[in-house]
PDB file of C-alpha atoms in Angstrom:
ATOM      1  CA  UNK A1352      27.365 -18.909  50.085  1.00  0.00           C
ATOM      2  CA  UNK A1353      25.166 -15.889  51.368  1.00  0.00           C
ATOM      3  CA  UNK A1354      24.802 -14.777  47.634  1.00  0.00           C
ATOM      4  CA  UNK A1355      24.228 -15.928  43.511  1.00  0.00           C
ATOM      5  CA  UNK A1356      24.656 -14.164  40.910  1.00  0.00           C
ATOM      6  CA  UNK A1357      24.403 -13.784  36.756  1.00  0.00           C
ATOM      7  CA  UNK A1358      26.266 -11.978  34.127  1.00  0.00           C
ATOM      8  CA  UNK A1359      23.447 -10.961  31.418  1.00  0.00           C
ATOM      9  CA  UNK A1360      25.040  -9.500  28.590  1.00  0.00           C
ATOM     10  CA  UNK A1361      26.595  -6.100  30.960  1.00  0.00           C
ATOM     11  CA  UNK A1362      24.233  -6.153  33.611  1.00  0.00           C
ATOM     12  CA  UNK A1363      25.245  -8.466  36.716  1.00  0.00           C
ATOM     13  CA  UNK A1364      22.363  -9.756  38.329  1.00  0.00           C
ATOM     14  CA  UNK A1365      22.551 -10.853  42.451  1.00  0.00           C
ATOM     15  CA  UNK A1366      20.702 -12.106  44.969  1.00  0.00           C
ATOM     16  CA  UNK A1367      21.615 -11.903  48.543  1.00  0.00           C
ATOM     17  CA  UNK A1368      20.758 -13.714  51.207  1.00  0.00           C
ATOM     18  CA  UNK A1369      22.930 -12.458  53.721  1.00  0.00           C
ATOM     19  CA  UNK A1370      25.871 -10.509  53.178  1.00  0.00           C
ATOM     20  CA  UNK A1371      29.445 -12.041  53.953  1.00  0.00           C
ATOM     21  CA  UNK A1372      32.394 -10.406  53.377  1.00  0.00           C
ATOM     22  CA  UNK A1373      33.831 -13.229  50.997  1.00  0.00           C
ATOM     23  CA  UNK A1374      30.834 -12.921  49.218  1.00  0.00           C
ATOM     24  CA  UNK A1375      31.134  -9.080  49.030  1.00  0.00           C
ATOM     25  CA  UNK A1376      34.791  -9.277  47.726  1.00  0.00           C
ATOM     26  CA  UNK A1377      33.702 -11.732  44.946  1.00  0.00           C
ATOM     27  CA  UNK A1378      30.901  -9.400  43.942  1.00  0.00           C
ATOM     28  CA  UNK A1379      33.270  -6.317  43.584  1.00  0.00           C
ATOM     29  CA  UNK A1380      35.790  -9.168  41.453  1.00  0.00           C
ATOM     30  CA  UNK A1381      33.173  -9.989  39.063  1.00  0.00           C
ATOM     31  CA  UNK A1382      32.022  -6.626  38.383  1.00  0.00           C
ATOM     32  CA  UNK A1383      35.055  -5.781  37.970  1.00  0.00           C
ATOM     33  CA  UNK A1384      35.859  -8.367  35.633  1.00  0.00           C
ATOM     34  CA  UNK A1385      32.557  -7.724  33.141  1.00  0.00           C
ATOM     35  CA  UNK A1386      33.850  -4.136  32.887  1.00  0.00           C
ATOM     36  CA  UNK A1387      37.731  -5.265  31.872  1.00  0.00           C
ATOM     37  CA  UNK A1388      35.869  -8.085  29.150  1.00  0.00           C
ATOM     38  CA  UNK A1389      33.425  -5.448  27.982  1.00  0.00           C
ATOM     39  CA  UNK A1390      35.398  -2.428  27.844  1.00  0.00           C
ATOM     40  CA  UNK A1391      32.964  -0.746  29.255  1.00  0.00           C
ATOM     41  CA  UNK A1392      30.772   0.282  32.674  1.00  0.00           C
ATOM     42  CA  UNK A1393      28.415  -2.452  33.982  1.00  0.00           C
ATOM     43  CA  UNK A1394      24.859  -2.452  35.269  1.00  0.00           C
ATOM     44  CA  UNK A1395      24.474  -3.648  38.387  1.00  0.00           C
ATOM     45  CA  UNK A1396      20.672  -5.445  39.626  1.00  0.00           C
ATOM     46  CA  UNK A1397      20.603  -6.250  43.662  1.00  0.00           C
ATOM     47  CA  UNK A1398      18.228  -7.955  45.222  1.00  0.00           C
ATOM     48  CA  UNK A1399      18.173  -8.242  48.925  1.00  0.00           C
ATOM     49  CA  UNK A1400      16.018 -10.853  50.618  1.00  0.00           C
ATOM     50  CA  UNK A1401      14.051 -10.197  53.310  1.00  0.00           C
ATOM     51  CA  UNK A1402      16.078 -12.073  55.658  1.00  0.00           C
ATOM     52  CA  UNK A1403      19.458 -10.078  54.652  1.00  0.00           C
ATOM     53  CA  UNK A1404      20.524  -7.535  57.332  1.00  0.00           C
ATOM     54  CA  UNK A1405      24.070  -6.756  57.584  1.00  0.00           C
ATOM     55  CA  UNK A1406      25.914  -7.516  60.768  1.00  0.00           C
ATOM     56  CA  UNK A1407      28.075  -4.920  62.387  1.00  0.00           C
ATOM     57  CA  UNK A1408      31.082  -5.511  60.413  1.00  0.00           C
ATOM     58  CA  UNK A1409      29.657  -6.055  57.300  1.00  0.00           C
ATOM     59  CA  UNK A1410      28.223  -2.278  57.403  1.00  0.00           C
ATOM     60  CA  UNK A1411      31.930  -1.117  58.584  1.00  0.00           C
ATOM     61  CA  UNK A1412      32.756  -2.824  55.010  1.00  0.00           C
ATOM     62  CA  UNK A1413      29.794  -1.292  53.243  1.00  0.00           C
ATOM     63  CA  UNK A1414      31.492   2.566  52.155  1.00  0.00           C
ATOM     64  CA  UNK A1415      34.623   0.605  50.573  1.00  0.00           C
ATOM     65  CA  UNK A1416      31.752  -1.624  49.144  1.00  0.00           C
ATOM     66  CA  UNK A1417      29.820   0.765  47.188  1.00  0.00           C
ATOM     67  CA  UNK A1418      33.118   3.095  46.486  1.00  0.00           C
ATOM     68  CA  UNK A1419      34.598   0.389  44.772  1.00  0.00           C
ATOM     69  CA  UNK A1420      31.196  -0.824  42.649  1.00  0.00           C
ATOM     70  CA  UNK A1421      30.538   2.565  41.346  1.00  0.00           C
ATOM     71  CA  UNK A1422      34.324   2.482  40.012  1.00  0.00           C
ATOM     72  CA  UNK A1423      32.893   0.226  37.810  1.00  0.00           C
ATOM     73  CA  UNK A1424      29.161   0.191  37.393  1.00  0.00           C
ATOM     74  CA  UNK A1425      27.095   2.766  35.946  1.00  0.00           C
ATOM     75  CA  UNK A1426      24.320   2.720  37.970  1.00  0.00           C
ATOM     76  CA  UNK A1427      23.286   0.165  40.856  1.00  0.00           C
ATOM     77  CA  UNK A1428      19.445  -1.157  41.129  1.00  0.00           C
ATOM     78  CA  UNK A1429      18.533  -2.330  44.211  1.00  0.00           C
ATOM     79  CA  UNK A1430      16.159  -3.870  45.481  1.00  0.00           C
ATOM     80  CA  UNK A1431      15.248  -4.022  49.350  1.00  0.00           C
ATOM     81  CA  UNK A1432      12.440  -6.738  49.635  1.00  0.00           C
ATOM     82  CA  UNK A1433      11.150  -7.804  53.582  1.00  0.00           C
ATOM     83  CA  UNK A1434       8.586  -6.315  56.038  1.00  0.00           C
ATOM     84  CA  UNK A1435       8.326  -2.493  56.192  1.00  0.00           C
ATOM     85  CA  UNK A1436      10.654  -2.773  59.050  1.00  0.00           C
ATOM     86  CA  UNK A1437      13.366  -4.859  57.753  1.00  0.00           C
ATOM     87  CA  UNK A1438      13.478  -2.386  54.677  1.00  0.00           C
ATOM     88  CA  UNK A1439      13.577   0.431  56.717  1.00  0.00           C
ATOM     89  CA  UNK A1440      17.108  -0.970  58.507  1.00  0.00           C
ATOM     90  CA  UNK A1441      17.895  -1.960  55.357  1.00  0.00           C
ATOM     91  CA  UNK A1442      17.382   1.738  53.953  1.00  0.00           C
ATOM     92  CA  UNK A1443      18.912   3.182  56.652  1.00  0.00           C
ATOM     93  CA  UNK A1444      22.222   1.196  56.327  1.00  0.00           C
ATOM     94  CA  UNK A1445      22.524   1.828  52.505  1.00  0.00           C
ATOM     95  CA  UNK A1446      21.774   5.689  52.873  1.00  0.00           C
ATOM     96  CA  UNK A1447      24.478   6.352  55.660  1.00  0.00           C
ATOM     97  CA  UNK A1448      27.026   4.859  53.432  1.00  0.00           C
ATOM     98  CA  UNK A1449      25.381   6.816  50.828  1.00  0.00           C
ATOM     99  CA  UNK A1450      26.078   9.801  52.423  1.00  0.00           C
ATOM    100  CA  UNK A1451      29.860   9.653  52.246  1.00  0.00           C
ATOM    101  CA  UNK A1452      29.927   7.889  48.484  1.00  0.00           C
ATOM    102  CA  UNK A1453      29.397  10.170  45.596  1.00  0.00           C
ATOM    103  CA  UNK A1454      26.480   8.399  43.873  1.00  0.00           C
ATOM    104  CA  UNK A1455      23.634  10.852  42.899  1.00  0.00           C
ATOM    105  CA  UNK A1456      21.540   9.638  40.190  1.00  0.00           C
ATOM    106  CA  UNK A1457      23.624   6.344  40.219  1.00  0.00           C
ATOM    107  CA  UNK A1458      21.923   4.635  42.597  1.00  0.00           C
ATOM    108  CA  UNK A1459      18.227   3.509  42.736  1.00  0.00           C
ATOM    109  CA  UNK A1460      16.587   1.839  45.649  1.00  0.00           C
ATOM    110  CA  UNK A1461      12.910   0.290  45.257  1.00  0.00           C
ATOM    111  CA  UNK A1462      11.067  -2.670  46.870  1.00  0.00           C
ATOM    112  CA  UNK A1463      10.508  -4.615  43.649  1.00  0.00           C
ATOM    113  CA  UNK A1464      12.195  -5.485  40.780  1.00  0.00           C
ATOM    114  CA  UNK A1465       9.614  -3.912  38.590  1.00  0.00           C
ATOM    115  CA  UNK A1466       9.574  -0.188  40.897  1.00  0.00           C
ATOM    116  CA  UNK A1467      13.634  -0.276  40.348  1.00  0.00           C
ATOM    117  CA  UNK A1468      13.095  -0.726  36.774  1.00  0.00           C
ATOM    118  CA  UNK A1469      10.566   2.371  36.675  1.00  0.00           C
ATOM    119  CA  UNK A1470      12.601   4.345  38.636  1.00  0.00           C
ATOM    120  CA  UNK A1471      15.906   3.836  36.811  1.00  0.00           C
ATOM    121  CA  UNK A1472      17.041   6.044  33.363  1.00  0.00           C
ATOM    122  CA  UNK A1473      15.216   5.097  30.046  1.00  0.00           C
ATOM    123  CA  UNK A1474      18.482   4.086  28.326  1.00  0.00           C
ATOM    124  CA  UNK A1475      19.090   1.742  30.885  1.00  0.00           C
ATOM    125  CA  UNK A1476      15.511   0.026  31.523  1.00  0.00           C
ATOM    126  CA  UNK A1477      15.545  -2.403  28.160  1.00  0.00           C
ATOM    127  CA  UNK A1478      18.794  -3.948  29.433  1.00  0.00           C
ATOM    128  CA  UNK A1479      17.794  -4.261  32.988  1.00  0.00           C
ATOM    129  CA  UNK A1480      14.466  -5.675  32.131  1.00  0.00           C
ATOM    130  CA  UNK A1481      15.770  -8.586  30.095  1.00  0.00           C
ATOM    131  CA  UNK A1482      18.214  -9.629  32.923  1.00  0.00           C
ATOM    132  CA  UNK A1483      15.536  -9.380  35.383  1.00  0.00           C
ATOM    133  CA  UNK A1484      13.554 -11.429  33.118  1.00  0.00           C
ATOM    134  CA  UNK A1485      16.367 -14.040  32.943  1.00  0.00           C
ATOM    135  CA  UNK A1486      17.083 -14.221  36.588  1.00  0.00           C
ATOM    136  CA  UNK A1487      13.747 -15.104  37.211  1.00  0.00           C
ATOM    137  CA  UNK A1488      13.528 -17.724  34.991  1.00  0.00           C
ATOM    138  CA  UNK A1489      16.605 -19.223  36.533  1.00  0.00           C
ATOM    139  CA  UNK A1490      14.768 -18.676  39.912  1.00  0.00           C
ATOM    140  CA  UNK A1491      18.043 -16.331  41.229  1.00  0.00           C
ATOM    141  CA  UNK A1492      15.568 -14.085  43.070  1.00  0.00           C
ATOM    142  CA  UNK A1493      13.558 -16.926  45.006  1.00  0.00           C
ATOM    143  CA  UNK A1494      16.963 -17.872  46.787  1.00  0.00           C
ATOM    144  CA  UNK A1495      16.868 -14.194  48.160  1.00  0.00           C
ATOM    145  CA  UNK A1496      13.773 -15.163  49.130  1.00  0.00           C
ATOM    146  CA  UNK A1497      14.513 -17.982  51.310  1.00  0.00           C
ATOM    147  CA  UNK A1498      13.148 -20.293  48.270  1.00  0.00           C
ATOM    148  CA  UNK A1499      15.276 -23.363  46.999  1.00  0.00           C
ATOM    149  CA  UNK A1500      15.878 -24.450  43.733  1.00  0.00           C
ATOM    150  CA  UNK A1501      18.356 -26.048  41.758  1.00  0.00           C
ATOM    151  CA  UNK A1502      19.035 -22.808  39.980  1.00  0.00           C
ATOM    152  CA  UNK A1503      22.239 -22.578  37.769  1.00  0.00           C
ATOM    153  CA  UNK A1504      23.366 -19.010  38.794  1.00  0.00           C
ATOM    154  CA  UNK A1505      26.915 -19.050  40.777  1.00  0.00           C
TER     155      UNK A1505
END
């Protein structure tokens, strides 16, 4: 599994190691099924590892990807963590899907947890802060980072 993930009240928390396609499908299937048991749009926190570059046909999959997320989210946080370099593919590869999805001032790409947070809408910072919070205590961000732990998230 290249990916974990957490449901904090509505804002799904994941960490990626390396994107799969499996792992991709069960992302879009779990957001979609907080919005259907909320009755409402969820929040959706990213954070990519430094490690996680998407292959060739994991990009291909990428428009349908966010298309289908921002069905149900109402805003994405991401968060592209690495060397200047592998955030700078990793930029890349999110803004030219970006550029076909409709997604202005949906969308908010950082290099921390903390600068997503900041750079996200007021109404939305409380809720994203407390899930950050609990993802970190259940260490769902250090395997992104290439760090193991017995975590409990998915």
């Amino acid at each position: 599994m290249a990916h974990r993930h957490l449901l904090v009240d509505r804002v799904l928390v994941s960490a990626w190691k390396m994107p799969e396609a499996d792992d991709i499908r069960t992302i879009v299937e779990q957001v979609a099924d907080a919005r259907g048991r909320l009755g409402r749009q969820v929040l959706y926190l990213s954070v990519i590892g430094p490690a996680s570059i998407p292959r060739g046909e994991i990009r291909d999959d990428m428009v349908e990807y966010y298309q289908s997320m921002l069905t149900h989210c109402e805003s994405m946080h991401v968060v592209i963590e690495g060397t200047e370099f592998q955030q700078s593919i990793k930029r890349s590869v999110i803004a030219n899907v970006l550029l076909v999805v409709p997604s202005r001032g949906r969308v908010f790409i950082e290099n921390t947890v903390q600068g997503v947070i900041a750079a996200s809408p007021a109404a939305v910072r409380v809720e994203l802060t407390k899930a950050a919070q609990v993802a970190g205590e259940q260490k769902l961000f250090d395997f992104a980072r290439g760090i193991e732990s017995s975590s409990p998230g998915k």
